[in-house]
Coordinates of C-alpha atoms in Angstrom, one line a residue:
M174 CA -17.7 -12.9 -8.0
G175 CA -19.5 -14.2 -5.0
K176 CA -16.2 -15.5 -3.5
K177 CA -14.5 -12.1 -3.9
M178 CA -17.4 -10.3 -2.2
M179 CA -17.3 -12.8 0.7
E180 CA -13.6 -12.3 1.0
K181 CA -14.0 -8.5 1.1
K182 CA -16.7 -8.9 3.7
N183 CA -14.6 -11.1 5.9
N184 CA -11.7 -8.8 5.6
K185 CA -13.8 -5.8 6.7
V186 CA -15.0 -7.8 9.7
I187 CA -11.4 -8.7 10.7
L188 CA -10.2 -5.1 10.1
A189 CA -13.1 -3.6 12.1
T190 CA -12.6 -6.1 15.0
L191 CA -8.8 -5.3 15.1
M192 CA -9.2 -1.5 15.0
I193 CA -12.0 -1.4 17.5
Y194 CA -10.0 -3.6 19.9
I195 CA -6.8 -1.6 19.4
I196 CA -8.4 1.9 19.7
I197 CA -11.3 1.3 22.2
V198 CA -10.9 -2.0 24.1
Y199 CA -7.1 -2.5 24.5
P200 CA -6.3 0.8 26.2
L201 CA -9.4 0.5 28.4
I202 CA -8.3 -2.9 29.7
Y203 CA -4.8 -1.6 30.1
Q204 CA -6.0 1.3 32.3
I205 CA -8.6 -0.7 34.3
Y206 CA -6.2 -3.5 35.1
A207 CA -2.9 -1.6 35.2
D208 CA -1.8 -3.5 38.3
N209 CA -2.9 -6.9 37.1
G210 CA 0.0 -8.5 35.2
V211 CA -2.0 -11.6 34.2
I212 CA -4.8 -9.6 32.5
G213 CA -2.3 -7.2 31.1
N214 CA -0.3 -10.0 29.4
G215 CA -3.5 -11.6 28.3
N216 CA -4.6 -8.3 26.7
K217 CA -1.3 -8.1 24.8
L218 CA -1.5 -11.8 23.7
F219 CA -5.1 -11.3 22.4
L220 CA -4.0 -8.2 20.5
F221 CA -1.1 -10.2 19.0
F222 CA -3.6 -13.0 18.1
L223 CA -5.8 -10.5 16.2
L224 CA -2.9 -9.0 14.5
L225 CA -1.7 -12.4 13.4
I226 CA -5.1 -13.2 11.9
F227 CA -5.2 -9.8 10.1
V228 CA -1.7 -10.2 8.6
I229 CA -2.4 -13.8 7.5
H230 CA -5.7 -12.8 5.9
N231 CA -4.0 -9.8 4.1
Y232 CA -0.7 -11.5 3.2
K233 CA -1.4 -11.0 -0.5
Y234 CA -1.3 -7.2 0.0
I235 CA 2.3 -7.3 1.4
S236 CA 4.8 -6.5 -1.4
F237 CA 7.9 -4.4 -1.4
S238 CA 7.8 -2.0 -4.4
R239 CA 10.3 0.7 -5.4
H240 CA 8.1 3.2 -3.5
N241 CA 8.7 1.6 -0.1
V242 CA 12.2 0.0 -0.6
L243 CA 13.8 2.7 1.7
L244 CA 11.3 1.8 4.5
V245 CA 12.1 -1.9 4.0
I246 CA 15.8 -1.2 4.4
S247 CA 15.1 0.9 7.5
L248 CA 13.0 -1.9 9.0
L249 CA 15.6 -4.6 8.2
Y250 CA 18.4 -2.5 9.8
M251 CA 16.3 -2.2 13.0
V252 CA 15.5 -5.9 13.0
I253 CA 19.1 -6.9 12.7
S254 CA 20.1 -4.4 15.4
L255 CA 17.4 -5.8 17.8
L256 CA 18.6 -9.4 17.0
L257 CA 22.2 -8.5 17.8
Y258 CA 21.1 -6.9 21.1
A259 CA 18.5 -9.6 21.9
P260 CA 20.7 -11.7 24.2
N261 CA 20.6 -8.8 26.7
M262 CA 16.8 -8.8 26.8
S263 CA 14.1 -11.2 28.0
I264 CA 11.7 -12.9 25.5
Q265 CA 8.9 -10.7 26.8
D266 CA 10.8 -7.5 26.3
I267 CA 11.6 -8.6 22.7
L268 CA 8.0 -9.5 22.0
R269 CA 6.9 -6.1 23.3
E270 CA 9.4 -4.4 21.1
V271 CA 8.0 -6.3 18.1
L272 CA 4.4 -5.5 19.0
Y273 CA 5.1 -1.8 19.6
V274 CA 7.6 -1.0 16.8
F275 CA 7.8 -3.6 14.0
V276 CA 4.2 -4.9 13.5
P277 CA 2.8 -1.3 12.9
I278 CA 5.3 -0.9 10.1
I279 CA 4.1 -4.1 8.5
L280 CA 0.6 -2.5 8.4
F281 CA 2.1 0.3 6.2
F282 CA 3.0 -2.3 3.5
I283 CA -0.5 -3.9 3.7
F284 CA -2.4 -0.7 3.4
E285 CA -0.2 0.5 0.6
H286 CA -2.2 -1.9 -1.7
Y287 CA -5.7 -1.5 -0.2
P288 CA -8.4 -0.5 -2.7
I289 CA -10.4 2.7 -2.2
D290 CA -13.5 1.1 -0.7
Q291 CA -11.4 -0.6 2.0
Q292 CA -9.5 2.5 2.7
V293 CA -12.8 4.4 3.3
F294 CA -14.0 1.6 5.6
F295 CA -10.8 1.6 7.6
L296 CA -10.9 5.4 8.1
N297 CA -14.5 5.4 9.2
V298 CA -13.8 2.6 11.7
V299 CA -10.9 4.6 13.1
I300 CA -12.8 7.9 13.2
Y301 CA -15.8 6.5 15.0
S302 CA -13.7 4.6 17.4
L303 CA -11.7 7.7 18.3
L304 CA -14.9 9.7 18.6
I305 CA -16.2 7.1 21.1
V306 CA -13.1 7.5 23.2
I307 CA -13.4 11.3 23.1
M308 CA -17.1 11.1 24.1
V309 CA -16.2 9.0 27.1
G310 CA -13.8 11.8 28.2
V311 CA -16.4 14.6 27.5
L312 CA -19.1 12.7 29.6
N313 CA -16.5 12.5 32.4
L314 CA -16.1 16.3 32.2
F315 CA -19.8 16.5 33.1
G316 CA -19.5 13.9 35.8
V317 CA -21.0 11.0 33.8
V318 CA -19.2 7.7 34.1
L319 CA -20.2 4.8 31.9
P320 CA -21.5 1.8 33.9
I321 CA -18.4 -0.4 33.2
P322 CA -16.7 -2.2 36.0
N323 CA -13.7 -0.1 37.4
M324 CA -14.4 2.6 34.8
K325 CA -13.6 5.3 37.4
V326 CA -10.1 3.7 37.7
A327 CA -9.5 4.1 34.0
L328 CA -10.6 7.8 34.1
T329 CA -8.5 8.7 37.2
H330 CA -5.3 10.5 36.1
S331 CA -3.1 13.1 37.7
G332 CA -3.6 16.7 36.6
V333 CA -6.5 18.5 35.0
N334 CA -5.8 17.7 31.3
F335 CA -8.6 16.5 29.2
Q336 CA -7.8 12.8 28.4
S337 CA -10.6 10.2 28.7
Y338 CA -9.0 6.8 29.4
Y339 CA -6.3 7.8 27.0
S340 CA -3.3 9.7 28.4
S341 CA -3.4 13.5 27.8
L342 CA -0.5 12.9 25.3
E343 CA -2.5 10.4 23.3
M344 CA -5.7 12.4 23.5
G345 CA -3.8 15.5 22.3
Y346 CA -2.6 13.7 19.2
V347 CA -6.0 12.2 18.5
V348 CA -7.9 15.5 18.8
Q349 CA -5.5 17.5 16.6
L350 CA -5.6 14.7 14.0
L351 CA -9.4 14.6 13.8
F352 CA -9.4 18.5 13.7
A353 CA -7.0 18.5 10.7
M354 CA -8.9 15.7 8.9
T355 CA -12.2 17.6 9.3
L356 CA -10.7 21.0 8.5
M357 CA -8.9 19.8 5.3
R358 CA -11.9 17.7 4.1
V359 CA -9.8 14.6 3.5
T360 CA -12.5 12.2 4.6
N361 CA -16.1 11.6 3.5
N362 CA -17.1 10.4 7.0
S363 CA -20.7 11.5 7.2
F364 CA -20.5 12.7 10.8
L365 CA -17.5 14.9 10.3
T366 CA -18.9 16.2 7.0
K367 CA -22.4 16.9 8.2
F368 CA -21.4 18.7 11.4
R369 CA -18.1 20.1 10.2
I370 CA -18.2 23.5 11.9
P371 CA -19.5 22.3 15.3
V372 CA -17.0 19.4 15.2
L373 CA -14.1 21.8 14.5
V374 CA -15.2 24.1 17.3
V375 CA -15.5 21.3 19.8
L376 CA -12.2 19.6 18.8
F377 CA -10.4 23.0 19.0
I378 CA -11.7 23.6 22.5
L379 CA -10.8 20.0 23.6
G380 CA -7.4 20.4 22.0
I381 CA -6.7 23.4 24.2
L382 CA -8.0 21.5 27.3
T383 CA -5.5 18.7 26.8
L384 CA -2.8 21.2 27.8
Q385 CA -0.5 19.4 25.4
R386 CA 2.0 21.6 23.5
G387 CA 2.2 18.9 20.9
C388 CA -1.6 19.2 20.4
Y389 CA -1.3 23.0 20.1
M390 CA 1.4 22.5 17.4
G391 CA -0.8 20.1 15.6
L392 CA -3.7 22.6 15.5
L393 CA -1.4 25.2 14.1
F394 CA 0.1 22.8 11.6
G395 CA -3.4 21.9 10.4
L396 CA -4.4 25.5 10.0
F397 CA -1.2 26.4 8.3
F398 CA -1.5 23.7 5.6
Y399 CA -5.2 24.3 5.2
V400 CA -4.5 27.9 4.4
I401 CA -1.8 26.9 1.9
E402 CA -4.1 24.3 0.3
R403 CA -6.9 26.8 0.0
A404 CA -4.6 29.4 -1.5
Y405 CA -3.3 26.8 -4.0
S406 CA -6.8 25.7 -4.9
N407 CA -7.9 29.3 -5.5
N408 CA -5.1 29.8 -8.0
M409 CA -6.2 26.6 -9.8
T410 CA -9.9 27.5 -10.1
I411 CA -11.7 30.3 -12.0
K412 CA -12.0 33.6 -10.3
N413 CA -15.9 33.4 -10.2
S414 CA -15.8 30.5 -7.8
S415 CA -12.8 31.3 -5.7
W416 CA -14.6 33.9 -3.7
K417 CA -16.7 31.2 -2.0
T418 CA -13.7 29.4 -0.7
L419 CA -12.2 32.7 0.4
L420 CA -15.5 33.5 2.2
K421 CA -15.4 30.2 4.0
L422 CA -11.8 30.7 5.0
V423 CA -12.5 34.2 6.4
L424 CA -15.5 32.7 8.3
L425 CA -13.3 30.0 9.8
M426 CA -10.7 32.5 10.8
M427 CA -13.4 34.7 12.4
I428 CA -14.6 31.7 14.4
L429 CA -11.1 30.8 15.6
Y430 CA -10.6 34.5 16.5
V431 CA -13.7 34.5 18.6
L432 CA -12.7 31.3 20.3
L433 CA -9.2 32.7 21.1
K434 CA -10.6 36.0 22.2
S435 CA -13.3 34.4 24.4
W436 CA -11.2 31.6 25.6
Y437 CA -11.2 33.0 29.2
S438 CA -15.0 32.9 29.4
I439 CA -15.1 29.4 27.8
A440 CA -12.4 28.2 30.2
S441 CA -14.4 29.7 33.2
F442 CA -17.5 27.9 32.1
I443 CA -15.7 24.6 31.8
S444 CA -13.9 25.2 35.0
E445 CA -17.2 25.4 36.8
L446 CA -18.3 22.1 35.3
M447 CA -15.0 20.4 36.2
G448 CA -14.7 22.1 39.6
V449 CA -11.1 23.0 38.8
D450 CA -9.8 26.4 37.6
I451 CA -8.0 25.4 34.3
K452 CA -7.2 28.9 33.2
K453 CA -4.0 29.0 35.1
F454 CA -2.8 25.7 33.6
V455 CA -3.6 26.8 30.0
L456 CA -1.7 30.1 30.5
D457 CA 1.2 28.2 32.0
E458 CA 1.4 25.9 28.9
I459 CA 1.2 28.8 26.5
H460 CA 3.8 30.9 28.3
S461 CA 6.2 28.0 28.6
F462 CA 5.7 27.0 24.9
N463 CA 9.3 27.0 23.8
L464 CA 11.9 24.4 22.9
N465 CA 14.3 25.2 25.7
D466 CA 11.7 24.4 28.4
V467 CA 10.6 21.2 26.7
V468 CA 14.2 20.0 26.3
A469 CA 15.0 21.0 29.9
D470 CA 12.3 18.6 31.1
R471 CA 14.1 15.7 29.3
T472 CA 17.7 16.3 30.2
E473 CA 18.1 13.0 32.0
Q474 CA 16.9 11.2 28.8
A475 CA 18.4 13.4 26.2
V476 CA 21.9 11.8 26.4
I477 CA 24.2 10.7 23.6
S478 CA 26.1 7.8 24.9
N479 CA 27.6 6.0 21.9
T480 CA 30.5 8.4 21.0
T481 CA 33.1 6.6 23.1
N482 CA 33.1 3.6 20.7
V483 CA 33.6 4.0 17.0
F484 CA 31.5 1.0 16.1
H485 CA 28.7 2.2 18.4
L486 CA 28.9 5.7 16.9
F487 CA 28.3 4.4 13.4
F488 CA 26.1 1.3 14.0
G489 CA 24.6 2.0 17.4
E490 CA 24.5 0.1 20.7
G491 CA 21.6 -2.1 19.8
F492 CA 17.9 -1.4 19.2
G493 CA 15.9 -1.8 22.4
K494 CA 18.7 -1.0 24.8
Y495 CA 17.0 2.2 26.1
S496 CA 13.4 1.2 25.4
P497 CA 10.7 1.6 28.1
N498 CA 9.8 -1.9 27.1
N499 CA 13.2 -3.2 28.2
T500 CA 12.9 -4.1 31.9
A501 CA 16.7 -4.3 32.3
T502 CA 17.5 -1.0 30.6
I503 CA 19.9 1.4 32.5
R504 CA 18.1 4.4 31.0
K505 CA 14.6 4.6 29.7
M506 CA 14.2 7.2 26.9
P507 CA 10.4 7.4 26.1
D508 CA 10.4 11.2 25.8
A509 CA 13.7 11.6 23.8
S510 CA 13.0 9.5 20.8
Y511 CA 15.6 11.0 18.5
Y512 CA 18.3 10.6 21.0
R513 CA 17.3 7.0 21.6
I514 CA 17.4 6.3 17.9
F515 CA 20.9 7.8 17.6
D516 CA 22.2 5.9 20.6
E517 CA 20.7 2.6 19.6
L518 CA 21.2 2.7 15.8
G519 CA 24.2 5.0 15.3
I520 CA 24.8 7.5 12.5
I521 CA 24.0 5.0 9.8
G522 CA 20.8 3.8 11.5
F523 CA 19.7 7.3 12.3
F524 CA 20.0 8.3 8.6
L525 CA 18.2 5.1 7.4
F526 CA 15.4 5.6 9.9
F527 CA 14.5 9.1 8.9
F528 CA 15.4 9.2 5.2
P529 CA 12.2 7.3 4.0
Y530 CA 9.9 9.7 5.7
L531 CA 11.9 12.7 4.4
C532 CA 11.4 11.3 0.9
M533 CA 7.7 11.0 1.6
V534 CA 7.4 14.6 2.6
V535 CA 9.3 15.7 -0.6
S536 CA 7.0 13.5 -2.7
A537 CA 3.9 15.0 -0.9
V538 CA 5.1 18.5 -1.6
R539 CA 5.6 17.7 -5.3
K540 CA 2.1 16.2 -5.6
R541 CA 0.6 19.1 -3.6
R542 CA -0.7 16.6 -1.0
F543 CA -0.9 19.1 1.9
F544 CA -2.6 16.8 4.4
T545 CA 0.3 14.3 4.0
C546 CA 2.8 17.2 4.6
Y547 CA 0.9 18.1 7.8
F548 CA 0.5 14.6 8.9
I549 CA 4.1 13.5 8.6
L550 CA 5.6 16.8 9.9
E551 CA 3.3 16.9 12.9
T552 CA 3.8 13.2 13.8
F553 CA 7.6 13.5 13.6
T554 CA 7.6 16.8 15.5
A555 CA 5.6 15.1 18.3
F556 CA 7.9 12.0 18.0
F557 CA 10.9 14.2 18.9
F558 CA 9.3 14.8 22.4
N559 CA 7.4 11.6 22.9
R560 CA 7.3 8.0 21.5
I561 CA 4.2 8.7 19.3
L562 CA 5.3 6.3 16.6
W563 CA 6.0 3.5 19.2
M564 CA 2.9 3.9 21.3
I565 CA -0.2 1.7 21.2
P566 CA -2.9 2.5 20.0
L567 CA -1.6 5.5 18.0
N568 CA 1.0 3.6 15.9
Y569 CA -1.6 1.2 14.6
F570 CA -3.5 3.9 12.8
I571 CA -0.6 6.3 12.1
Y572 CA 1.2 3.9 9.8
P573 CA -1.9 2.9 7.8
I574 CA -3.0 6.6 7.4
M575 CA 0.5 7.5 6.3
S576 CA 0.5 4.6 3.8
I577 CA -2.9 5.6 2.4
S578 CA -1.9 9.2 2.1
M579 CA 1.1 8.2 -0.1
K580 CA -1.0 6.0 -2.5
K581 CA -1.6 7.2 -6.0
E582 CA -5.3 6.2 -5.6
S583 CA -6.0 7.5 -2.1
C584 CA -9.4 8.0 -0.6
L585 CA -7.9 11.0 1.3
Y586 CA -7.6 12.9 -1.9
E587 CA -10.4 11.3 -3.9
I588 CA -12.7 14.1 -2.7
L589 CA -10.2 16.8 -3.8
G590 CA -9.6 15.2 -7.2
G591 CA -6.2 13.4 -6.5

């Protein structure tokens, strides 16, 4: 018994170290030393070292059951495609592709067999780590910079988007995710639970300030599935208790209405703090919130290039050919992920890549797991426009959360009764 307790404790220490490094430390070093190749490579090597320790320590959890066989097939197809194209890439490019794409998927298989207590621990580490990154950005809005060497360099970005030392794209995804988790009560995190309404208000405002259309979609997706979940729950409970839930829902809608109605005053107040008039930028994002404008910004990347060769059409040109991690690529496609997948993996690979996640959504709908529906749909909507699934640090908590959300015994649904 003592040995098992010690093993669990060691695993939590390793897990916490890995997640804190990935979410807080790794991107900070990446931003501060963006122009220093030696430190940058050392940062990646240390991350790889931590991941290796984590995988070795959790190898017993890795198993391929009938529930994840489709994801295994998809992974193997991509690995074979990368190996066939590997002679055209440097060793460093291949290792980066492994670090950015394949290792996060392995975490999916590990977390699929995590017990409830370790799931809860993982989520709390992720949530508090993300809140720290957000707080750094909030302090920066008020002109407060943490006394860390070169911290100002990490916080210097173009534009007026709220972003901390994450990019506005990463920050947008993080903010809407925490908003949805808090709104749908899928975590027992003490901070998000105790200060639920204030946290929702702050995250909603920060989400707007990221000026990311993907974040706006995430906020709407979260609200949409929350309403569906509440409506379904009301039908499953007795009428005497359903009015309380309805009252809370009406109260939330009233708060959101006031925020939307008063956004100009709120934006004016924040503009004074920032010294930049952000109202124009928010209006521009809202007015240009349509698919044609987004696609138009990606016309150079959104190219299908494998139709001239029958073999390439069906099997692809080779995974990694158009990756931003490939220094020799003739066309980087970081913001046209679906086009890249089709070009690199072909019709067969395109189908094999998306089919496992489609099955997950179908399964989530059947089980009435509304957070899972939101999470997968929002992630893959964002993935259409940007490489969300292949972006550190996001992919290192996206895959584990996805895995946990699909488990029969999931801490995300323990509060809601399964």
